[in-house]
XYZ file of N, CA and C in Angstrom:
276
model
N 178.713 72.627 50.842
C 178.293 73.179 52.114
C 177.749 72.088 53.023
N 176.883 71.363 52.693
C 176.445 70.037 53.690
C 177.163 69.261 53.557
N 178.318 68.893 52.845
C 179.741 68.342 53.611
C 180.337 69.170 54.729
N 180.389 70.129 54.216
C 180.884 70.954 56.374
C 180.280 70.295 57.061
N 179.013 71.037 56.750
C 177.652 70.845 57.643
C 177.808 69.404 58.367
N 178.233 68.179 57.892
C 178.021 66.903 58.276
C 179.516 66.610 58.968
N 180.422 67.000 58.214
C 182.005 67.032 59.050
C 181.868 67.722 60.510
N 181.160 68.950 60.762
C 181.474 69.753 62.212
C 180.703 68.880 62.741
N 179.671 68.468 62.360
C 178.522 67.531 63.442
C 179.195 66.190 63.718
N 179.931 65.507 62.759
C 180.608 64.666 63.485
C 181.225 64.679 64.216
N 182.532 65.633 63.937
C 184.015 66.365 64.943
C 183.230 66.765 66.164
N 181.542 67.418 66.403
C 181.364 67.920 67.253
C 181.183 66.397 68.424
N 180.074 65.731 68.034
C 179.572 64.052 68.535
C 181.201 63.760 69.151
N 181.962 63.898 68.314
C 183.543 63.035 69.140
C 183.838 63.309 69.892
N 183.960 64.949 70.309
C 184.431 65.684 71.260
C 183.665 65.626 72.281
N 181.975 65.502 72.314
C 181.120 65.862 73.438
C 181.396 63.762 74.066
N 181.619 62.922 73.247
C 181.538 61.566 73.773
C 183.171 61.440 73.644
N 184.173 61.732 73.939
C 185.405 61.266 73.776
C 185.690 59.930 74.759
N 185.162 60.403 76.306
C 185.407 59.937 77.014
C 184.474 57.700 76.873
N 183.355 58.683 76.430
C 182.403 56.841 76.001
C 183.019 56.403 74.745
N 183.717 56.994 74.427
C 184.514 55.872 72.548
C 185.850 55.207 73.474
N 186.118 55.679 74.541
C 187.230 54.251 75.436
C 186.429 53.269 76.063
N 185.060 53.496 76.539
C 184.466 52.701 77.403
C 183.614 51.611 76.096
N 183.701 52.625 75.339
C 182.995 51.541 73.970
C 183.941 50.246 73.145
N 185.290 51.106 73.141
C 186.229 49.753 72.983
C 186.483 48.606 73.461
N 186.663 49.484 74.901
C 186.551 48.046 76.389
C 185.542 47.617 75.807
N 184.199 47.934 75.682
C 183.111 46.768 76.203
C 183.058 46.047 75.011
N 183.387 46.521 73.679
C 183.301 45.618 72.014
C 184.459 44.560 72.145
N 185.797 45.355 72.924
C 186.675 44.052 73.241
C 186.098 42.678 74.290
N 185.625 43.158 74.912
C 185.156 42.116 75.940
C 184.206 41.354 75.011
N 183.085 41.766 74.180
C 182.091 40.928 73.715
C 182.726 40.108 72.854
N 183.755 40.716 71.853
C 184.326 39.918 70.770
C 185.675 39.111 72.017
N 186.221 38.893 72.716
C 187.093 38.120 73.285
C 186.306 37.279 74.300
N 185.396 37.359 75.193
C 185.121 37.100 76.264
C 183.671 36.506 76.471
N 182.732 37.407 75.654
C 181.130 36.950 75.958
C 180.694 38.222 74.349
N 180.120 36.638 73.691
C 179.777 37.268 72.614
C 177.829 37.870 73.211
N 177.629 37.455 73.841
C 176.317 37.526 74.477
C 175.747 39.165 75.113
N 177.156 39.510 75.668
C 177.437 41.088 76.665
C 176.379 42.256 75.395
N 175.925 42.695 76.350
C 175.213 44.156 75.801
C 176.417 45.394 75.746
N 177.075 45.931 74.646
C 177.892 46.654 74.880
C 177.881 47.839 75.543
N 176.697 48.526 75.187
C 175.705 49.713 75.592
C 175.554 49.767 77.090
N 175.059 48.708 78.050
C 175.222 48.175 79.286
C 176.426 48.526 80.052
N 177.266 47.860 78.988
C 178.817 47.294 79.752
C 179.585 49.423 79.753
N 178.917 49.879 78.794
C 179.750 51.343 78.489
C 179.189 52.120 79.629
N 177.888 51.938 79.907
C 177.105 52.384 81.125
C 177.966 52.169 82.300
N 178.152 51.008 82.886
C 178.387 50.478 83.643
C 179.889 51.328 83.802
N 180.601 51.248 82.995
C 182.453 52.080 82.890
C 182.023 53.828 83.102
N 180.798 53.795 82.319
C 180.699 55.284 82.704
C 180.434 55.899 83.885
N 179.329 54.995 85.077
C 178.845 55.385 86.114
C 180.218 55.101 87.192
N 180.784 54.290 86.690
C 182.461 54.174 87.839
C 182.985 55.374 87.273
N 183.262 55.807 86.209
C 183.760 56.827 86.101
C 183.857 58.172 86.754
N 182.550 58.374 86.756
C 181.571 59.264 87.780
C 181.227 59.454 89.309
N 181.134 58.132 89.540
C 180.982 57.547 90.870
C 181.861 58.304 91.822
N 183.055 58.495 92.265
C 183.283 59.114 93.554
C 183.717 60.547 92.636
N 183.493 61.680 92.755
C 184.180 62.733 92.436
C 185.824 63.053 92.474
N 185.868 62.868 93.810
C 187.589 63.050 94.045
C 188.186 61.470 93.023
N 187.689 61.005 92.496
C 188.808 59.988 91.728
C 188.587 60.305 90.455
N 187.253 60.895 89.862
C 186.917 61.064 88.153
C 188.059 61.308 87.598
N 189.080 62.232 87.441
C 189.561 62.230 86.245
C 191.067 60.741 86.407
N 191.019 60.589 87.450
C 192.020 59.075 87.923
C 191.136 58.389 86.990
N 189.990 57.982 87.180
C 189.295 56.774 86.334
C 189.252 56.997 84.584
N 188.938 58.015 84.657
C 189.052 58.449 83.094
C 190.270 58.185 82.751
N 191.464 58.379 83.169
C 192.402 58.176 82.764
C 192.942 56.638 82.720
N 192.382 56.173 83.517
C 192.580 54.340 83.567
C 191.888 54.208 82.461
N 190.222 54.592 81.846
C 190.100 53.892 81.024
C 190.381 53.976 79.761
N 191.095 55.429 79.584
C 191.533 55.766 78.417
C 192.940 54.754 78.348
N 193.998 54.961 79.145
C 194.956 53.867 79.108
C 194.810 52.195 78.295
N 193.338 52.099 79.116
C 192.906 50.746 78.796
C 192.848 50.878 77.053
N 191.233 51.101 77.094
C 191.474 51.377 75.543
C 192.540 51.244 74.384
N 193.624 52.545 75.299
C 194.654 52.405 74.318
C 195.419 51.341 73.962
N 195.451 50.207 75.468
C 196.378 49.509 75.137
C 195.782 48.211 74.515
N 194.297 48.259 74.362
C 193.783 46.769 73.640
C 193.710 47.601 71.573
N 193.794 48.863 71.522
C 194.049 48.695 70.333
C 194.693 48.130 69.844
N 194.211 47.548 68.766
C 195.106 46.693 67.265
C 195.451 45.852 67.792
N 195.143 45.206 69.065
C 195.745 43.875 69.233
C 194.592 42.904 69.308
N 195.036 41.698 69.361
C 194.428 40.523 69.397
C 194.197 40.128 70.822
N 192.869 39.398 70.630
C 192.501 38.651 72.231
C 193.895 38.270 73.237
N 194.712 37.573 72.678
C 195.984 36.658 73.215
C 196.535 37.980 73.597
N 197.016 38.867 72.520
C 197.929 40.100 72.793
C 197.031 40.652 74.454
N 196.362 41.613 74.388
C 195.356 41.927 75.074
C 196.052 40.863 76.450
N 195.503 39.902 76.545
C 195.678 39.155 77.795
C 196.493 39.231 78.246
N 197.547 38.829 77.387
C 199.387 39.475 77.538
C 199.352 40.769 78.234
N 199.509 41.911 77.867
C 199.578 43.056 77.802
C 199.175 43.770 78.295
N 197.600 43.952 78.718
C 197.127 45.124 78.690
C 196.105 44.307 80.496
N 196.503 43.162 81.071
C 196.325 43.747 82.664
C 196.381 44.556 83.560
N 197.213 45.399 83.561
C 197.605 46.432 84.373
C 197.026 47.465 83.995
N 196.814 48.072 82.771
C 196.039 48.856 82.413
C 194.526 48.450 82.426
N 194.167 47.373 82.267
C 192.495 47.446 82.322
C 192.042 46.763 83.819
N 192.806 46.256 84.367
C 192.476 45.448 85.600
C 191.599 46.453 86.861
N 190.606 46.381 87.238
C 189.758 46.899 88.019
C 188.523 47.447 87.556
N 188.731 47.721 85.912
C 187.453 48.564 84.784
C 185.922 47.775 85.562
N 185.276 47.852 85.648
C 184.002 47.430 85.700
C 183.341 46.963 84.071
């Protein structure tokens, strides 16, 4: 029973943050490629309040940063640089 109990509370956490586990990738990619120094927590803030920021564009931005996200999975810094400009180019 407190295996449910601990499974729905996770499944639930994913669903209510779906949108901050893309802004959390961006910003862990940036620290591990770019600035090992970056506050990730900061940097997810920062993707979240653009997110938010004009109403008439929210779900446009959400959708850029989910794109993003997707496209720095499983790849490497080099890959990433390659690749995934167009999709992350403007993120905050």
């Amino acid at each position: 029973m407190s295996r449910l109990i601990a499974l729905a509370s996770c499944v639930s956490v994913l669903l209510l943050t779906g949108c901050s586990n893309n802004a959390d990738a961006i910003c862990e990619y940036r620290k591990e490629c770019f600035d090992s120094d970056l506050n990730a927590g900061t940097c997810a803030d920062k993707i979240g309040a653009w997110e938010d920021e004009k109403e008439s564009e929210q779900d446009e931005r959400r959708e850029r940063t989910a794109e993003c996200a997707e496209c720095i999975a499983d790849r490497t810094c080099a890959e990433v640089i390659a690749s995934c400009i167009d999709d992350c180019f403007g993120i905050p």
